[in-house]
């Protein structure tokens, strides 16, 4: 009898030790908070993993549709991926649908490497955003006003690197710091759109319509062939050669 009781106590101690040893991270994927126990297979479907040593969240052709429940970091929105106090790296292929906010990173930097499609906005609050490689799409079909929640916003700096294939949003891109686009890439839509320091409403660099401080909708940044030819201040590229100035008057 004593031996059975002793064995039971040892089992309870082992269970308790395991629970105490589990580390919980300020990172949610859908409605699941990431822990050391589930990090290798966050959603239980083999499509999402997290490496705490490199702060890398890896997606393997995943689709995220369920938003965070309960006490969210941004509790007036339905957020699908969110973190706090982590310099988060997101890599792989993922589609994030539904909710109000696709990715929300608070008090940390965000680096993207992969093919990432978002239905709603991406927000980095108190950190920098680096789009390092792959394709980023922030798309929603009914984008006619600022209230459609389709945009890329960063309260720090935005950097778009040489190995990026395309950045595309049916909304707009703006920051409270600087926006830097590698010279290998070009803003192809809207025609003539450019980075402008608007210096208002707390924002600095935004991608605006040509010769304005009006934030541009439907921004596309991609690699295109460039010609050593300018019309006014517009460089001719493969993307704009059929309508160089966007007014139907120059080809």
GROMACS .gro file of C-alpha atoms in nm:
model
  251
    1UNK     CA    1   0.000   0.000   0.000
    2UNK     CA    2   0.278   0.239   0.098
    3UNK     CA    3   0.461   0.157  -0.226
    4UNK     CA    4   0.151   0.243  -0.433
    5UNK     CA    5   0.106   0.572  -0.248
    6UNK     CA    6   0.473   0.657  -0.297
    7UNK     CA    7   0.448   0.578  -0.671
    8UNK     CA    8   0.138   0.798  -0.699
    9UNK     CA    9   0.315   1.085  -0.523
   10UNK     CA   10   0.611   1.056  -0.759
   11UNK     CA   11   0.374   1.070  -1.057
   12UNK     CA   12   0.202   1.380  -0.919
   13UNK     CA   13   0.539   1.549  -0.858
   14UNK     CA   14   0.646   1.468  -1.215
   15UNK     CA   15   0.324   1.616  -1.356
   16UNK     CA   16   0.357   1.927  -1.143
   17UNK     CA   17   0.723   1.968  -1.241
   18UNK     CA   18   0.630   1.948  -1.607
   19UNK     CA   19   0.365   2.215  -1.565
   20UNK     CA   20   0.604   2.444  -1.378
   21UNK     CA   21   0.871   2.392  -1.643
   22UNK     CA   22   0.640   2.493  -1.928
   23UNK     CA   23   0.717   2.839  -2.061
   24UNK     CA   24   0.440   3.059  -2.196
   25UNK     CA   25   0.519   3.314  -2.469
   26UNK     CA   26   0.343   3.642  -2.542
   27UNK     CA   27   0.249   3.509  -2.885
   28UNK     CA   28  -0.082   3.387  -3.018
   29UNK     CA   29  -0.164   3.204  -3.341
   30UNK     CA   30  -0.536   3.213  -3.395
   31UNK     CA   31  -0.691   3.132  -3.058
   32UNK     CA   32  -0.386   2.937  -2.934
   33UNK     CA   33  -0.119   3.088  -2.711
   34UNK     CA   34   0.225   2.951  -2.791
   35UNK     CA   35   0.407   2.766  -2.513
   36UNK     CA   36   0.719   2.553  -2.488
   37UNK     CA   37   0.486   2.252  -2.483
   38UNK     CA   38   0.311   2.325  -2.813
   39UNK     CA   39   0.586   2.521  -2.992
   40UNK     CA   40   0.685   2.235  -3.222
   41UNK     CA   41   0.327   2.195  -3.344
   42UNK     CA   42   0.131   2.498  -3.232
   43UNK     CA   43  -0.209   2.415  -3.380
   44UNK     CA   44  -0.169   2.038  -3.377
   45UNK     CA   45  -0.187   2.009  -3.755
   46UNK     CA   46   0.184   2.012  -3.836
   47UNK     CA   47   0.164   2.348  -4.012
   48UNK     CA   48   0.284   2.597  -3.750
   49UNK     CA   49   0.593   2.589  -3.530
   50UNK     CA   50   0.784   2.836  -3.314
   51UNK     CA   51   1.154   2.854  -3.228
   52UNK     CA   52   1.189   3.060  -2.911
   53UNK     CA   53   1.568   3.091  -2.947
   54UNK     CA   54   1.535   3.276  -3.279
   55UNK     CA   55   1.181   3.407  -3.219
   56UNK     CA   56   1.081   3.251  -3.551
   57UNK     CA   57   0.723   3.155  -3.630
   58UNK     CA   58   0.722   2.916  -3.926
   59UNK     CA   59   0.420   2.835  -4.141
   60UNK     CA   60   0.399   2.536  -4.372
   61UNK     CA   61   0.115   2.621  -4.615
   62UNK     CA   62  -0.109   2.719  -4.326
   63UNK     CA   63  -0.441   2.902  -4.326
   64UNK     CA   64  -0.534   3.089  -4.008
   65UNK     CA   65  -0.902   3.179  -3.970
   66UNK     CA   66  -0.978   3.185  -3.598
   67UNK     CA   67  -0.902   3.505  -3.410
   68UNK     CA   68  -0.762   3.541  -3.060
   69UNK     CA   69  -1.022   3.499  -2.789
   70UNK     CA   70  -1.037   3.638  -2.436
   71UNK     CA   71  -0.778   3.893  -2.323
   72UNK     CA   72  -0.622   4.015  -2.646
   73UNK     CA   73  -0.344   4.269  -2.680
   74UNK     CA   74  -0.570   4.488  -2.889
   75UNK     CA   75  -0.899   4.399  -2.730
   76UNK     CA   76  -1.120   4.610  -2.954
   77UNK     CA   77  -1.017   4.407  -3.259
   78UNK     CA   78  -1.030   4.043  -3.357
   79UNK     CA   79  -0.662   3.968  -3.411
   80UNK     CA   80  -0.530   3.652  -3.577
   81UNK     CA   81  -0.154   3.669  -3.509
   82UNK     CA   82  -0.029   3.882  -3.223
   83UNK     CA   83   0.279   3.920  -3.004
   84UNK     CA   84   0.407   4.146  -2.729
   85UNK     CA   85   0.770   4.216  -2.644
   86UNK     CA   86   0.911   3.979  -2.908
   87UNK     CA   87   1.130   4.063  -3.208
   88UNK     CA   88   0.925   3.829  -3.421
   89UNK     CA   89   1.034   3.658  -3.744
   90UNK     CA   90   0.760   3.510  -3.962
   91UNK     CA   91   0.864   3.272  -4.236
   92UNK     CA   92   0.701   3.025  -4.473
   93UNK     CA   93   0.368   3.026  -4.655
   94UNK     CA   94   0.052   3.141  -4.479
   95UNK     CA   95  -0.289   3.287  -4.557
   96UNK     CA   96  -0.462   3.477  -4.277
   97UNK     CA   97  -0.835   3.531  -4.322
   98UNK     CA   98  -1.116   3.684  -4.120
   99UNK     CA   99  -1.106   3.892  -3.804
  100UNK     CA  100  -1.027   4.264  -3.812
  101UNK     CA  101  -0.647   4.263  -3.784
  102UNK     CA  102  -0.430   3.997  -3.945
  103UNK     CA  103  -0.098   4.062  -3.764
  104UNK     CA  104  -0.039   4.285  -3.460
  105UNK     CA  105   0.311   4.313  -3.313
  106UNK     CA  106   0.346   4.526  -3.000
  107UNK     CA  107   0.677   4.640  -2.847
  108UNK     CA  108   0.893   4.450  -3.091
  109UNK     CA  109   1.021   4.433  -3.445
  110UNK     CA  110   0.869   4.219  -3.718
  111UNK     CA  111   1.060   4.052  -4.002
  112UNK     CA  112   0.880   3.875  -4.287
  113UNK     CA  113   1.034   3.606  -4.510
  114UNK     CA  114   0.790   3.408  -4.716
  115UNK     CA  115   0.467   3.413  -4.911
  116UNK     CA  116   0.219   3.582  -4.681
  117UNK     CA  117  -0.139   3.678  -4.770
  118UNK     CA  118  -0.346   3.886  -4.528
  119UNK     CA  119  -0.711   3.983  -4.552
  120UNK     CA  120  -0.684   4.271  -4.307
  121UNK     CA  121  -0.420   4.510  -4.181
  122UNK     CA  122  -0.069   4.452  -4.054
  123UNK     CA  123   0.033   4.672  -3.760
  124UNK     CA  124   0.372   4.701  -3.592
  125UNK     CA  125   0.326   4.914  -3.281
  126UNK     CA  126   0.648   5.045  -3.123
  127UNK     CA  127   0.888   4.856  -3.349
  128UNK     CA  128   1.025   4.829  -3.703
  129UNK     CA  129   0.897   4.627  -3.998
  130UNK     CA  130   1.138   4.449  -4.233
  131UNK     CA  131   1.002   4.275  -4.542
  132UNK     CA  132   1.309   4.072  -4.630
  133UNK     CA  133   1.202   3.827  -4.900
  134UNK     CA  134   0.904   3.660  -5.062
  135UNK     CA  135   0.566   3.810  -5.142
  136UNK     CA  136   0.339   4.006  -4.907
  137UNK     CA  137  -0.023   4.066  -5.008
  138UNK     CA  138  -0.270   4.262  -4.796
  139UNK     CA  139  -0.583   4.239  -5.004
  140UNK     CA  140  -0.954   4.290  -4.967
  141UNK     CA  141  -1.186   4.346  -5.260
  142UNK     CA  142  -1.411   4.619  -5.116
  143UNK     CA  143  -1.140   4.876  -5.039
  144UNK     CA  144  -1.296   5.215  -5.108
  145UNK     CA  145  -1.251   5.398  -4.779
  146UNK     CA  146  -1.003   5.415  -4.491
  147UNK     CA  147  -1.243   5.210  -4.280
  148UNK     CA  148  -1.189   4.884  -4.466
  149UNK     CA  149  -0.893   4.786  -4.244
  150UNK     CA  150  -0.661   4.693  -4.529
  151UNK     CA  151  -0.323   4.858  -4.487
  152UNK     CA  152   0.034   4.824  -4.364
  153UNK     CA  153   0.118   5.050  -4.070
  154UNK     CA  154   0.436   5.076  -3.865
  155UNK     CA  155   0.511   5.308  -3.576
  156UNK     CA  156   0.881   5.269  -3.652
  157UNK     CA  157   1.066   5.222  -3.982
  158UNK     CA  158   0.967   5.009  -4.280
  159UNK     CA  159   1.239   4.841  -4.488
  160UNK     CA  160   1.168   4.645  -4.807
  161UNK     CA  161   1.466   4.437  -4.918
  162UNK     CA  162   1.625   4.334  -5.246
  163UNK     CA  163   1.498   3.975  -5.229
  164UNK     CA  164   1.132   4.073  -5.208
  165UNK     CA  165   0.925   3.958  -5.505
  166UNK     CA  166   0.627   4.184  -5.448
  167UNK     CA  167   0.447   4.388  -5.183
  168UNK     CA  168   0.085   4.450  -5.271
  169UNK     CA  169  -0.204   4.604  -5.080
  170UNK     CA  170  -0.544   4.724  -5.186
  171UNK     CA  171  -0.506   4.976  -4.905
  172UNK     CA  172  -0.213   5.200  -4.815
  173UNK     CA  173   0.134   5.193  -4.655
  174UNK     CA  174   0.245   5.444  -4.393
  175UNK     CA  175   0.486   5.478  -4.102
  176UNK     CA  176   0.584   5.707  -3.818
  177UNK     CA  177   0.945   5.660  -3.923
  178UNK     CA  178   1.107   5.609  -4.261
  179UNK     CA  179   1.015   5.387  -4.553
  180UNK     CA  180   1.313   5.243  -4.741
  181UNK     CA  181   1.271   5.043  -5.062
  182UNK     CA  182   1.573   4.868  -5.213
  183UNK     CA  183   1.671   5.014  -5.550
  184UNK     CA  184   1.601   4.678  -5.718
  185UNK     CA  185   1.230   4.739  -5.660
  186UNK     CA  186   0.989   5.002  -5.790
  187UNK     CA  187   0.651   5.136  -5.685
  188UNK     CA  188   0.453   5.035  -5.996
  189UNK     CA  189   0.103   5.120  -5.875
  190UNK     CA  190  -0.042   5.377  -5.855
  191UNK     CA  191   0.157   5.518  -6.146
  192UNK     CA  192   0.396   5.784  -6.020
  193UNK     CA  193   0.334   5.710  -5.652
  194UNK     CA  194   0.627   5.798  -5.427
  195UNK     CA  195   0.748   5.803  -5.068
  196UNK     CA  196   0.661   6.139  -4.910
  197UNK     CA  197   0.738   6.270  -4.562
  198UNK     CA  198   0.388   6.402  -4.490
  199UNK     CA  199   0.478   6.515  -4.135
  200UNK     CA  200   0.122   6.523  -4.008
  201UNK     CA  201  -0.108   6.328  -3.777
  202UNK     CA  202   0.205   6.183  -3.618
  203UNK     CA  203   0.311   6.014  -3.940
  204UNK     CA  204   0.622   6.071  -4.149
  205UNK     CA  205   0.692   5.857  -4.454
  206UNK     CA  206   0.391   5.739  -4.650
  207UNK     CA  207   0.343   5.618  -5.005
  208UNK     CA  208   0.142   5.894  -5.170
  209UNK     CA  209  -0.009   5.974  -5.505
  210UNK     CA  210   0.227   6.160  -5.733
  211UNK     CA  211   0.304   6.519  -5.628
  212UNK     CA  212   0.062   6.505  -5.333
  213UNK     CA  213   0.058   6.427  -4.963
  214UNK     CA  214  -0.250   6.209  -5.011
  215UNK     CA  215  -0.191   5.849  -4.906
  216UNK     CA  216  -0.222   5.621  -5.208
  217UNK     CA  217  -0.454   5.321  -5.226
  218UNK     CA  218  -0.373   5.007  -5.421
  219UNK     CA  219   0.004   5.011  -5.375
  220UNK     CA  220   0.224   4.761  -5.560
  221UNK     CA  221   0.601   4.740  -5.511
  222UNK     CA  222   0.788   4.491  -5.728
  223UNK     CA  223   1.092   4.417  -5.939
  224UNK     CA  224   1.066   4.545  -6.297
  225UNK     CA  225   1.312   4.626  -6.572
  226UNK     CA  226   1.414   4.994  -6.563
  227UNK     CA  227   1.527   5.200  -6.860
  228UNK     CA  228   1.779   5.481  -6.847
  229UNK     CA  229   1.504   5.716  -6.958
  230UNK     CA  230   1.296   5.969  -6.766
  231UNK     CA  231   0.988   6.165  -6.864
  232UNK     CA  232   0.985   6.456  -6.625
  233UNK     CA  233   1.064   6.299  -6.290
  234UNK     CA  234   0.924   5.957  -6.386
  235UNK     CA  235   1.163   5.679  -6.485
  236UNK     CA  236   1.037   5.453  -6.762
  237UNK     CA  237   1.000   5.087  -6.663
  238UNK     CA  238   0.841   4.774  -6.803
  239UNK     CA  239   0.550   4.839  -6.571
  240UNK     CA  240   0.470   5.193  -6.692
  241UNK     CA  241   0.600   5.196  -7.050
  242UNK     CA  242   0.248   5.175  -7.200
  243UNK     CA  243   0.130   5.475  -6.997
  244UNK     CA  244   0.436   5.644  -6.851
  245UNK     CA  245   0.265   5.930  -6.670
  246UNK     CA  246  -0.063   5.757  -6.599
  247UNK     CA  247  -0.260   6.001  -6.813
  248UNK     CA  248  -0.270   5.808  -7.140
  249UNK     CA  249  -0.049   6.062  -7.317
  250UNK     CA  250   0.300   5.908  -7.311
  251UNK     CA  251   0.406   5.558  -7.412
   0.00000   0.00000   0.00000
